[in-house]
Coordinates of C-alpha atoms in Angstrom, one line a residue:
Chain A
M1 CA 32.9 -67.4 119.9
N2 CA 35.1 -64.3 119.2
F3 CA 33.7 -60.8 119.2
E4 CA 33.0 -61.0 115.4
E5 CA 31.3 -64.0 115.3
I6 CA 29.0 -62.6 118.3
R7 CA 28.1 -59.3 116.4
K8 CA 27.8 -61.5 113.1
E9 CA 24.9 -63.4 115.0
R10 CA 22.8 -60.8 117.0
L11 CA 23.4 -58.5 113.9
E12 CA 21.3 -61.4 112.0
Q13 CA 19.0 -61.7 115.3
I14 CA 18.1 -58.1 114.9
N15 CA 17.3 -58.1 111.3
K16 CA 14.5 -60.8 112.2
I17 CA 13.4 -58.7 115.2
I18 CA 12.9 -55.2 112.8
E19 CA 11.2 -57.7 109.4
L20 CA 9.2 -59.0 112.0
Y21 CA 7.5 -55.5 112.5
L22 CA 7.7 -54.1 108.8
P23 CA 4.2 -54.2 107.0
E24 CA 3.2 -57.1 104.2
E25 CA 3.6 -55.6 100.9
E26 CA -0.7 -55.6 100.1
G27 CA -3.4 -53.7 99.9
F28 CA -4.1 -50.3 98.0
Q29 CA -1.0 -49.1 99.6
A30 CA 1.7 -51.6 98.6
T31 CA 4.0 -48.5 97.2
V32 CA 4.5 -46.8 100.4
K33 CA 4.7 -50.3 102.3
K34 CA 7.5 -51.0 99.2
A35 CA 9.3 -47.8 99.7
M36 CA 9.8 -48.6 103.2
N37 CA 10.6 -51.7 103.6
Y38 CA 13.2 -51.2 100.3
S39 CA 14.8 -48.4 102.8
V40 CA 14.9 -50.6 105.8
R41 CA 16.5 -53.7 104.0
A42 CA 19.1 -51.6 102.4
G43 CA 20.9 -52.9 105.8
G44 CA 23.3 -51.2 107.7
K45 CA 25.7 -52.5 111.3
R46 CA 21.7 -52.0 112.8
L47 CA 23.9 -50.3 115.6
R48 CA 21.0 -48.6 117.8
P49 CA 19.2 -51.6 118.2
M50 CA 22.3 -53.2 118.7
L51 CA 23.2 -50.9 121.9
M52 CA 19.9 -50.8 123.2
Q53 CA 19.7 -54.9 123.7
E54 CA 22.9 -54.5 124.7
T55 CA 22.3 -52.5 127.6
Y56 CA 18.7 -53.8 128.1
R57 CA 20.9 -56.7 128.6
L58 CA 23.4 -54.6 130.8
F59 CA 20.8 -54.3 133.2
G60 CA 19.0 -57.8 133.3
G61 CA 16.4 -57.3 130.8
E62 CA 15.3 -60.8 129.5
S63 CA 11.6 -59.9 128.3
R64 CA 10.7 -59.5 124.5
I65 CA 9.3 -55.9 124.9
I66 CA 12.1 -54.7 123.8
E67 CA 11.8 -56.1 120.2
P68 CA 9.3 -53.5 119.2
F69 CA 11.5 -50.8 120.4
M70 CA 14.4 -52.0 118.7
A71 CA 12.2 -52.6 115.3
A72 CA 11.5 -49.1 116.6
I73 CA 14.6 -46.9 116.7
E74 CA 15.9 -48.4 113.2
M75 CA 12.8 -47.1 111.7
I76 CA 13.0 -43.9 113.2
H77 CA 16.6 -43.7 111.7
T78 CA 15.7 -44.7 108.2
H79 CA 13.1 -42.0 108.3
S80 CA 15.7 -39.9 108.9
L81 CA 18.3 -41.3 106.0
V82 CA 15.2 -41.6 104.0
H83 CA 14.0 -37.5 104.2
D84 CA 18.2 -36.4 104.2
D85 CA 18.5 -38.0 100.7
L86 CA 15.7 -35.9 99.2
P87 CA 16.3 -33.6 96.6
A88 CA 15.5 -30.5 98.6
M89 CA 18.1 -32.0 101.3
D90 CA 21.3 -33.4 100.6
N91 CA 19.7 -34.6 97.1
D92 CA 21.7 -38.0 97.4
E93 CA 20.9 -40.4 94.5
Y94 CA 23.0 -43.4 95.8
R95 CA 23.3 -44.7 100.0
R96 CA 25.3 -47.9 100.9
G97 CA 25.3 -48.5 96.3
R98 CA 21.2 -48.8 96.0
K99 CA 19.4 -45.9 94.7
T100 CA 17.8 -43.8 97.2
T101 CA 14.5 -44.4 98.0
H102 CA 12.9 -41.9 96.4
V103 CA 15.3 -42.1 93.3
E104 CA 13.4 -45.6 93.2
F105 CA 9.9 -44.8 94.0
G106 CA 9.6 -41.2 93.3
E107 CA 9.8 -37.8 94.8
A108 CA 6.1 -37.8 96.5
M109 CA 6.6 -42.0 98.0
G110 CA 10.0 -41.1 99.5
I111 CA 8.3 -38.6 101.5
L112 CA 5.9 -40.1 102.3
A113 CA 8.2 -43.6 103.3
G114 CA 9.9 -41.3 105.5
D115 CA 6.8 -40.2 107.5
G116 CA 5.5 -44.1 107.0
L117 CA 8.4 -45.2 108.8
L118 CA 8.5 -42.1 111.8
N119 CA 4.7 -43.1 112.9
L120 CA 5.2 -46.6 112.7
A121 CA 8.1 -46.8 115.0
Y122 CA 5.4 -45.3 117.5
E123 CA 2.6 -47.8 116.5
T124 CA 5.4 -50.6 116.8
A125 CA 6.4 -49.2 120.4
A126 CA 2.8 -49.4 121.5
R127 CA 2.6 -52.8 120.5
A128 CA 5.0 -52.9 123.6
F129 CA 1.5 -52.5 125.5
M130 CA 0.0 -55.5 124.2
M131 CA 2.4 -57.4 125.6
E132 CA 3.0 -56.5 129.1
P133 CA 0.1 -54.0 130.0
D134 CA 0.7 -53.4 133.3
N135 CA 4.6 -52.6 132.8
P136 CA 5.3 -49.4 134.3
H137 CA 8.7 -48.8 132.1
I138 CA 7.0 -48.6 128.9
G139 CA 5.5 -45.4 128.8
R140 CA 8.2 -43.7 129.9
A141 CA 10.4 -45.3 127.1
I142 CA 8.2 -44.2 124.9
G143 CA 8.9 -40.8 126.3
V144 CA 12.3 -40.8 126.0
L145 CA 12.0 -42.4 122.4
A146 CA 10.0 -39.1 121.2
G147 CA 11.8 -37.1 122.7
K148 CA 15.1 -37.9 121.5
S149 CA 13.9 -38.2 118.2
G150 CA 12.1 -34.6 117.6
I151 CA 13.2 -31.1 117.9
Y152 CA 15.0 -31.2 120.7
G153 CA 16.8 -34.4 119.8
M154 CA 17.7 -35.9 115.8
L155 CA 15.3 -33.4 114.0
G156 CA 16.4 -30.6 115.8
G157 CA 20.0 -31.4 115.2
Q158 CA 19.4 -32.2 111.8
S159 CA 17.6 -28.3 111.3
V160 CA 19.8 -26.8 112.8
D161 CA 22.5 -28.6 110.0
V162 CA 20.5 -28.0 106.8
E163 CA 20.3 -24.4 108.0
A164 CA 24.5 -23.9 108.3
A165 CA 25.2 -25.5 104.7
G166 CA 27.3 -23.2 103.6
Q167 CA 28.0 -21.2 106.5
A168 CA 30.9 -21.0 109.0
V169 CA 29.9 -22.6 111.7
S170 CA 31.2 -21.9 115.4
R171 CA 32.0 -24.3 117.4
E172 CA 29.5 -23.7 119.8
K173 CA 27.0 -24.6 116.9
L174 CA 28.6 -27.3 115.9
D175 CA 28.6 -28.8 119.3
F176 CA 25.5 -28.8 119.5
I177 CA 24.6 -30.1 116.1
Y178 CA 26.6 -33.0 117.1
R179 CA 25.1 -33.9 119.9
L180 CA 22.0 -33.5 118.6
K181 CA 22.1 -34.9 114.8
T182 CA 23.9 -38.2 115.7
G183 CA 24.3 -38.2 119.7
A184 CA 20.6 -38.0 120.6
L185 CA 19.3 -41.2 119.0
I186 CA 22.3 -43.0 120.6
E187 CA 21.3 -41.8 124.5
G188 CA 17.4 -42.7 122.8
S189 CA 18.6 -46.3 121.8
M190 CA 20.9 -46.8 125.2
M191 CA 17.9 -44.9 127.5
T192 CA 15.4 -47.0 126.4
G193 CA 17.6 -50.4 127.0
A194 CA 18.4 -49.6 130.3
I195 CA 14.4 -48.2 131.2
L196 CA 12.6 -51.0 129.8
A197 CA 15.3 -53.5 131.8
G198 CA 14.5 -51.0 134.9
A199 CA 17.5 -49.4 135.9
S200 CA 17.5 -46.5 138.5
E201 CA 17.0 -42.8 137.6
E202 CA 21.2 -42.2 138.6
K203 CA 21.6 -45.1 136.1
V204 CA 19.7 -43.5 133.4
D205 CA 21.4 -40.3 133.7
L206 CA 24.6 -42.3 134.1
I207 CA 23.9 -44.2 131.0
E208 CA 22.9 -41.0 129.2
R209 CA 26.5 -39.6 129.3
V210 CA 28.1 -42.0 128.5
A211 CA 25.7 -42.2 124.9
A212 CA 26.2 -38.9 124.7
G213 CA 30.4 -39.3 124.8
V214 CA 29.5 -42.5 122.5
G215 CA 27.9 -39.9 119.7
L216 CA 30.5 -37.5 119.9
A217 CA 33.3 -39.7 119.9
F218 CA 31.6 -41.4 116.7
Q219 CA 31.1 -38.4 115.1
I220 CA 34.5 -37.1 115.2
Q221 CA 36.3 -39.9 114.2
D222 CA 33.7 -39.5 111.0
D223 CA 35.6 -35.9 110.3
I224 CA 38.8 -37.7 111.0
L225 CA 38.2 -40.9 108.7
D226 CA 36.7 -38.2 105.9
V227 CA 40.5 -36.8 105.9
T228 CA 43.0 -39.9 106.8
S229 CA 41.0 -42.7 105.3
T230 CA 41.3 -43.9 101.9
V231 CA 38.5 -44.8 99.6
E232 CA 38.8 -48.4 99.3
E233 CA 38.8 -48.4 103.8
L234 CA 36.3 -46.2 104.4
G235 CA 33.9 -47.4 101.4
K236 CA 32.3 -44.3 100.5
P237 CA 33.8 -41.1 98.9
I238 CA 36.5 -39.3 100.8
N239 CA 37.3 -35.4 101.5
S240 CA 33.6 -34.8 101.3
D241 CA 33.8 -32.6 103.7
E242 CA 36.1 -30.1 102.6
K243 CA 34.6 -30.7 98.7
N244 CA 31.0 -29.0 100.2
N245 CA 32.7 -26.5 102.5
K246 CA 31.7 -28.6 105.8
T247 CA 32.9 -27.3 109.0
T248 CA 33.7 -30.1 111.0
Y249 CA 35.4 -30.8 114.1
V250 CA 38.8 -31.0 112.3
T251 CA 38.2 -27.9 110.0
I252 CA 37.6 -26.1 113.1
E253 CA 40.3 -28.1 115.5
G254 CA 42.8 -29.8 113.6
I255 CA 43.3 -33.4 113.1
E256 CA 45.7 -34.0 116.1
K257 CA 43.3 -32.5 118.7
A258 CA 40.1 -34.5 117.0
R259 CA 42.4 -37.6 117.5
R260 CA 43.2 -36.3 121.6
D261 CA 39.5 -35.5 121.9
V262 CA 38.0 -39.2 120.2
K263 CA 40.4 -40.8 122.8
E264 CA 39.7 -38.6 125.5
I265 CA 36.2 -38.3 125.6
S266 CA 35.4 -42.4 124.9
E267 CA 37.8 -43.1 127.5
K268 CA 35.6 -40.7 129.7
A269 CA 32.6 -43.1 128.6
L270 CA 34.3 -46.1 129.1
A271 CA 35.0 -45.1 132.5
W272 CA 31.7 -44.1 133.4
L273 CA 30.6 -47.5 132.0
D274 CA 32.9 -49.5 133.4
G275 CA 32.0 -47.6 137.2
L276 CA 28.7 -49.7 137.1
E277 CA 28.4 -53.3 138.9
E278 CA 26.7 -54.3 136.2
K279 CA 28.7 -55.6 133.4
N280 CA 28.3 -57.0 129.6
E281 CA 31.4 -57.3 128.2
F282 CA 30.6 -57.2 124.3
L283 CA 28.8 -53.4 125.0
R284 CA 32.2 -52.7 126.2
E285 CA 34.0 -53.8 122.9
L286 CA 31.1 -52.9 120.8
V287 CA 31.5 -49.7 122.3
L288 CA 35.2 -49.4 121.3
Q289 CA 35.0 -50.3 117.7
L290 CA 32.5 -47.8 117.6
I291 CA 34.9 -45.2 118.2
N292 CA 37.9 -47.0 117.0
R293 CA 37.0 -47.8 113.6
K294 CA 38.6 -47.5 110.4
N295 CA 35.1 -47.2 108.2
Chain B
M1 CA -25.7 -20.2 125.0
N2 CA -26.4 -21.3 121.7
F3 CA -24.2 -24.2 119.4
E4 CA -22.6 -21.1 117.7
E5 CA -21.5 -20.0 120.9
I6 CA -20.1 -22.9 123.0
R7 CA -18.0 -23.7 120.1
K8 CA -16.3 -20.9 119.6
E9 CA -15.8 -21.0 123.5
R10 CA -14.7 -24.3 122.8
L11 CA -12.4 -23.3 119.7
E12 CA -10.7 -21.0 121.9
Q13 CA -10.1 -23.1 124.8
I14 CA -8.9 -25.9 122.3
N15 CA -6.2 -23.4 120.8
K16 CA -5.1 -22.4 124.6
I17 CA -4.4 -26.3 124.7
I18 CA -2.4 -27.0 121.7
E19 CA -0.8 -23.3 122.1
L20 CA 1.0 -25.6 125.9
Y21 CA 2.2 -27.6 123.6
L22 CA 3.5 -25.7 121.0
P23 CA 8.1 -25.3 121.0
E24 CA 9.5 -22.1 122.1
E25 CA 10.8 -20.3 119.6
E26 CA 14.2 -20.2 121.0
G27 CA 17.4 -22.1 120.5
F28 CA 20.1 -22.8 117.2
Q29 CA 16.8 -24.4 116.3
A30 CA 14.0 -21.6 116.4
T31 CA 14.1 -21.8 112.8
V32 CA 12.2 -25.2 112.5
K33 CA 10.1 -24.1 115.5
K34 CA 8.7 -20.9 113.9
A35 CA 7.7 -23.2 110.7
M36 CA 5.5 -25.9 112.9
N37 CA 4.2 -23.1 115.0
Y38 CA 3.3 -21.6 111.6
S39 CA 1.6 -24.5 110.8
V40 CA -0.2 -25.0 113.1
R41 CA -1.6 -21.5 114.5
A42 CA -2.6 -21.2 110.9
G43 CA -5.3 -22.0 112.5
G44 CA -8.8 -23.8 111.0
K45 CA -11.7 -25.6 112.9
R46 CA -9.8 -28.0 115.3
L47 CA -12.8 -30.5 114.2
R48 CA -10.0 -33.5 115.4
P49 CA -9.7 -32.1 119.1
M50 CA -12.9 -30.9 119.4
L51 CA -14.4 -34.0 118.6
M52 CA -12.3 -35.8 120.7
Q53 CA -12.9 -33.6 123.7
E54 CA -16.5 -34.3 122.5
T55 CA -16.2 -37.9 123.1
Y56 CA -14.0 -37.8 126.2
R57 CA -16.8 -35.8 127.6
L58 CA -19.8 -38.5 126.4
F59 CA -18.0 -40.7 128.2
G60 CA -17.8 -39.0 131.0
G61 CA -14.4 -38.3 131.1
E62 CA -13.0 -35.0 132.9
S63 CA -9.1 -35.2 133.7
R64 CA -6.6 -32.7 132.2
I65 CA -5.1 -36.4 130.6
I66 CA -7.3 -36.0 127.1
E67 CA -5.6 -32.2 126.4
P68 CA -1.7 -33.7 125.1
F69 CA -4.0 -35.8 123.2
M70 CA -5.8 -33.1 121.3
A71 CA -2.7 -30.9 120.9
A72 CA -1.6 -34.4 119.3
I73 CA -4.3 -35.1 116.9
E74 CA -4.0 -31.5 115.6
M75 CA 0.1 -31.8 115.4
I76 CA -0.4 -34.8 112.7
H77 CA -3.5 -33.5 111.1
T78 CA -1.3 -30.1 110.7
H79 CA 1.7 -32.4 109.4
S80 CA -0.1 -33.6 107.0
L81 CA -1.1 -30.6 105.5
V82 CA 2.7 -29.4 105.5
H83 CA 3.8 -32.4 103.6
D84 CA 0.8 -32.4 100.7
D85 CA 1.5 -28.9 99.8
L86 CA 5.0 -29.8 99.0
P87 CA 5.6 -29.7 95.8
A88 CA 6.7 -32.8 95.1
M89 CA 3.0 -33.5 96.2
D90 CA -0.2 -31.2 95.7
N91 CA 2.0 -27.9 95.3
D92 CA 0.4 -25.5 96.8
E93 CA 1.4 -21.9 97.4
Y94 CA -1.7 -20.8 99.7
R95 CA -3.8 -22.2 102.3
R96 CA -5.9 -20.3 103.8
G97 CA -5.1 -17.5 102.5
R98 CA -1.4 -17.8 104.3
K99 CA 1.5 -18.9 102.3
T100 CA 2.0 -22.6 103.1
T101 CA 5.2 -23.6 105.2
H102 CA 7.5 -24.8 102.5
V103 CA 6.9 -21.2 100.6
E104 CA 7.5 -19.2 103.7
F105 CA 10.3 -21.5 105.3
G106 CA 11.7 -23.1 102.4
E107 CA 11.4 -26.5 101.4
A108 CA 13.8 -28.2 103.5
M109 CA 12.3 -26.6 106.5
G110 CA 8.9 -27.8 105.2
I111 CA 9.5 -31.1 105.3
L112 CA 11.6 -30.9 108.5
A113 CA 8.7 -29.2 109.9
G114 CA 6.1 -31.9 109.0
D115 CA 8.4 -34.5 110.5
G116 CA 9.3 -32.2 113.7
L117 CA 4.8 -32.3 114.3
L118 CA 4.5 -35.9 113.5
N119 CA 7.4 -36.5 116.3
L120 CA 6.1 -34.3 118.9
A121 CA 2.5 -35.4 118.5
Y122 CA 4.2 -38.3 120.5
E123 CA 6.2 -36.7 122.1
T124 CA 3.6 -34.7 123.4
A125 CA 1.1 -37.7 124.0
A126 CA 3.2 -39.3 125.9
R127 CA 3.8 -36.0 128.3
A128 CA 0.1 -38.0 129.8
F129 CA 2.2 -40.5 131.1
M130 CA 3.7 -38.2 133.4
M131 CA 0.7 -36.6 134.2
E132 CA -1.5 -40.4 135.4
P133 CA 1.2 -42.7 135.3
D134 CA -0.7 -45.5 136.2
N135 CA -3.7 -45.1 134.2
P136 CA -4.4 -47.8 131.8
H137 CA -6.0 -46.0 129.0
I138 CA -3.2 -44.2 127.6
G139 CA -1.0 -47.2 125.9
R140 CA -3.8 -48.1 124.0
A141 CA -5.0 -44.8 123.0
I142 CA -1.2 -44.2 121.8
G143 CA -1.9 -47.4 120.0
V144 CA -5.0 -46.4 118.3
L145 CA -3.4 -42.6 117.4
A146 CA -0.4 -44.0 115.8
G147 CA -2.4 -47.0 114.1
K148 CA -4.9 -44.3 112.5
S149 CA -2.8 -42.3 111.8
G150 CA 0.1 -44.4 110.0
I151 CA 0.3 -46.5 106.6
Y152 CA -2.8 -48.2 107.3
G153 CA -4.6 -45.2 108.5
M154 CA -4.1 -41.9 106.9
L155 CA -0.5 -41.9 105.4
G156 CA -1.9 -45.1 103.7
G157 CA -4.9 -43.1 102.1
Q158 CA -3.1 -40.2 101.6
S159 CA -0.2 -42.1 99.4
V160 CA -2.5 -44.6 97.1
D161 CA -4.5 -41.0 96.5
V162 CA -0.9 -39.4 95.2
E163 CA -0.2 -42.5 93.5
A164 CA -4.2 -42.6 92.1
A165 CA -3.5 -38.8 90.5
G166 CA -4.6 -38.3 87.4
Q167 CA -6.1 -41.7 86.7
A168 CA -9.2 -43.3 86.6
V169 CA -10.2 -44.7 90.0
S170 CA -12.6 -48.0 90.9
R171 CA -15.5 -47.0 93.8
E172 CA -13.7 -49.1 95.6
K173 CA -10.5 -47.4 95.7
L174 CA -11.8 -44.1 96.0
D175 CA -14.4 -45.6 98.8
F176 CA -10.5 -47.2 100.6
I177 CA -9.1 -43.4 100.2
Y178 CA -11.5 -42.0 101.5
R179 CA -11.7 -44.0 104.5
L180 CA -8.6 -43.7 105.1
K181 CA -7.3 -40.7 104.4
T182 CA -10.3 -38.4 105.9
G183 CA -12.0 -41.4 108.0
A184 CA -9.3 -42.3 109.8
L185 CA -8.0 -39.4 111.8
I186 CA -11.6 -38.6 112.5
E187 CA -11.9 -42.5 113.8
G188 CA -8.7 -41.5 116.1
S189 CA -9.8 -39.1 117.5
M190 CA -13.3 -39.8 118.8
M191 CA -11.7 -43.4 119.7
T192 CA -9.2 -42.1 121.9
G193 CA -12.0 -39.7 123.6
A194 CA -13.1 -43.0 124.3
I195 CA -10.7 -45.1 125.3
L196 CA -9.4 -42.2 127.6
A197 CA -12.2 -42.1 128.9
G198 CA -12.5 -45.4 130.4
A199 CA -15.0 -46.5 127.7
S200 CA -16.0 -50.7 127.0
E201 CA -14.8 -52.7 123.9
E202 CA -18.0 -52.6 122.6
K203 CA -18.7 -48.6 122.7
V204 CA -15.0 -47.8 121.9
D205 CA -15.9 -50.1 118.9
L206 CA -19.6 -48.4 118.1
I207 CA -17.3 -44.9 118.5
E208 CA -15.4 -46.3 115.7
R209 CA -18.3 -46.8 113.1
V210 CA -20.4 -43.6 114.0
A211 CA -16.5 -41.5 113.4
A212 CA -16.0 -43.8 110.1
G213 CA -19.9 -42.7 108.5
V214 CA -19.1 -39.2 110.0
G215 CA -15.6 -39.2 108.3
L216 CA -17.4 -40.4 105.0
A217 CA -19.9 -37.9 104.6
F218 CA -17.9 -35.6 105.3
Q219 CA -15.5 -36.7 102.4
I220 CA -18.8 -36.8 100.2
Q221 CA -20.2 -33.3 101.0
D222 CA -16.6 -32.0 100.2
D223 CA -16.9 -33.5 96.8
I224 CA -20.8 -31.9 96.4
L225 CA -19.9 -28.8 97.2
D226 CA -17.2 -28.5 94.8
V227 CA -19.8 -29.0 92.1
T228 CA -22.3 -26.7 93.7
S229 CA -21.0 -24.1 95.4
T230 CA -19.4 -20.7 95.0
V231 CA -16.4 -19.5 95.3
E232 CA -18.1 -17.1 97.8
E233 CA -20.1 -19.9 99.4
L234 CA -17.1 -22.4 99.8
G235 CA -13.8 -20.0 100.5
K236 CA -12.0 -21.7 98.2
P237 CA -12.3 -22.4 94.5
I238 CA -14.8 -24.6 93.1
N239 CA -14.6 -26.8 90.3
S240 CA -10.5 -27.6 91.9
D241 CA -11.8 -31.6 91.3
E242 CA -12.8 -31.3 87.6
K243 CA -9.8 -29.4 86.6
N244 CA -7.8 -31.6 88.3
N245 CA -9.3 -34.4 86.6
K246 CA -9.7 -35.5 89.7
T247 CA -12.1 -39.0 90.6
T248 CA -14.5 -38.2 93.3
Y249 CA -17.7 -39.5 94.7
V250 CA -19.6 -37.6 92.7
T251 CA -17.5 -37.7 89.1
I252 CA -18.5 -42.0 89.9
E253 CA -22.0 -41.8 91.6
G254 CA -23.5 -38.4 90.3
I255 CA -24.9 -35.8 92.5
E256 CA -28.3 -37.3 93.0
K257 CA -26.7 -40.4 94.7
A258 CA -24.3 -38.4 96.3
R259 CA -26.4 -36.3 98.6
R260 CA -28.7 -39.3 99.2
D261 CA -25.9 -41.6 100.4
V262 CA -24.4 -38.4 102.8
K263 CA -27.9 -38.7 104.0
E264 CA -28.3 -41.9 104.8
I265 CA -24.9 -42.4 105.8
S266 CA -24.8 -39.2 108.4
E267 CA -28.2 -40.7 109.5
K268 CA -27.0 -44.1 110.5
A269 CA -23.9 -42.6 112.5
L270 CA -26.7 -39.9 114.4
A271 CA -28.7 -43.5 115.3
W272 CA -25.6 -45.2 116.7
L273 CA -24.7 -41.9 119.0
D274 CA -28.3 -41.7 119.8
G275 CA -28.7 -45.5 120.9
L276 CA -26.1 -44.8 123.3
E277 CA -26.8 -44.1 127.2
E278 CA -24.5 -41.3 127.0
K279 CA -25.4 -38.2 125.8
N280 CA -23.3 -35.1 124.7
E281 CA -26.0 -32.9 122.9
F282 CA -23.4 -30.7 121.9
L283 CA -21.4 -33.5 119.6
R284 CA -24.3 -34.1 118.2
E285 CA -25.0 -30.8 116.7
L286 CA -21.7 -30.6 116.1
V287 CA -21.6 -34.1 113.9
L288 CA -25.0 -32.9 112.3
Q289 CA -23.4 -29.0 111.4
L290 CA -20.3 -30.9 109.4
I291 CA -22.3 -33.3 107.4
N292 CA -24.2 -30.4 106.5
R293 CA -22.0 -27.7 106.0
K294 CA -22.3 -25.2 103.3
N295 CA -18.2 -24.7 103.3

């Protein structure tokens, strides 16, 4: 099978795993459960659980203990999308061609569905304790997952981004936003995979650096595509950053430097990954495709 | 020292513990941290961490491992208040005489501060693993904490309450709302205390029933006070349920039956507690006061 065939197979597998941990749409609280499932089932590339699972494989992980964590990180990611779309935030009515959660279920239910997903992520991750009560890595994995998702991670980056809307942003602040808002959850995905597979402290640190590079290159590539792509290629509006007066890596550094930096950052991340004795060819290819993507 | 003096001393202690786990208001994301601290520092009786700590003491718990969990449950409770107050939910501008978080910091920051607190609760609880990596109870405690906070607990009750606004509510649905919205977090508090102290499965189950009774009696008492108290006694507007056309235990069952049921439910809960060989006189008194409170 070529890369794309394997990716599709893995994606299907991941979707099945996520489904296992979604709530049954029953009981008096069926509506909030429906809203949560609606959000998660909107789909997407399941990039974070995929990176988590492949990093777990990289370090020889073979147990199903990774599965609740894979579902958990996708719930955390989806929670952030649901709340980002709210009227008080980005006020988006559509995402991936479907109505956003609060448009479909009302604003109160949008807030509660996001809360419900964030909390369900930890309920789900904690299920790993029932699977392997004596596994010494689960506690640390939950700590890292939570740390990378909160105000020192994703939510912190999101809060700075919200506050900076419509203002000029310094390169230092932009780096902070990118590192936290996009990077932190990718770091959390890959680190959790490494930790649960029992990788050494040094290797978990190295994976954190790889993931930070991947996250940053991914985000800069996003800025580049916004100005160089066509609507057809990207599948969403282009030049949205300019329309929103948004400071991006491209508006600060220019398109040429942005391209050079994506190349440099991603080459460094791949070199770190290649320096490991452990190998996962699919993970390497996945990282490459992420950075060089056209949409 | 009498009960009230001990309670005040413990409350001070609890506030110090919570402070230990609140974020420093620094960095680019200082605003969201300020909003979170503002919400938590609005004060209150710290009922949930107090019940947790006293249940931990009841079963002979003596380690500081309980402290991150005490902070965590107060963060989860505060998160629910911050989000309940949002314009799309109850749209409250004041709480305990201070502006609500979204009024003080803006709606986007209100949403993010609530998210930040919910996530920080799990970051904080996970710190227990660093304190006692081999403690076998931490994982289960996190599972119970998350379970009682989410859509099968507090958030589930909240979502049904939101959806039922302005509608006639059956006794069955009202019981569901009370059990989840108010009861679940009290169950989570006391069960976590018992689990971390190493109480047996049977005793944790008994504590769950005690806590469910306390939660239900507490909520019915709330409904009674809303119609029988004066503004001076209650320290907040009275007859608010009638004004909001809200179905309560009192509107369904009448004031006399409500009073009898509070008495019966709380006597049963206390009898269960008294049936244990372990004793904690302060916890017993705390439960009594909660049920018989005038405000």
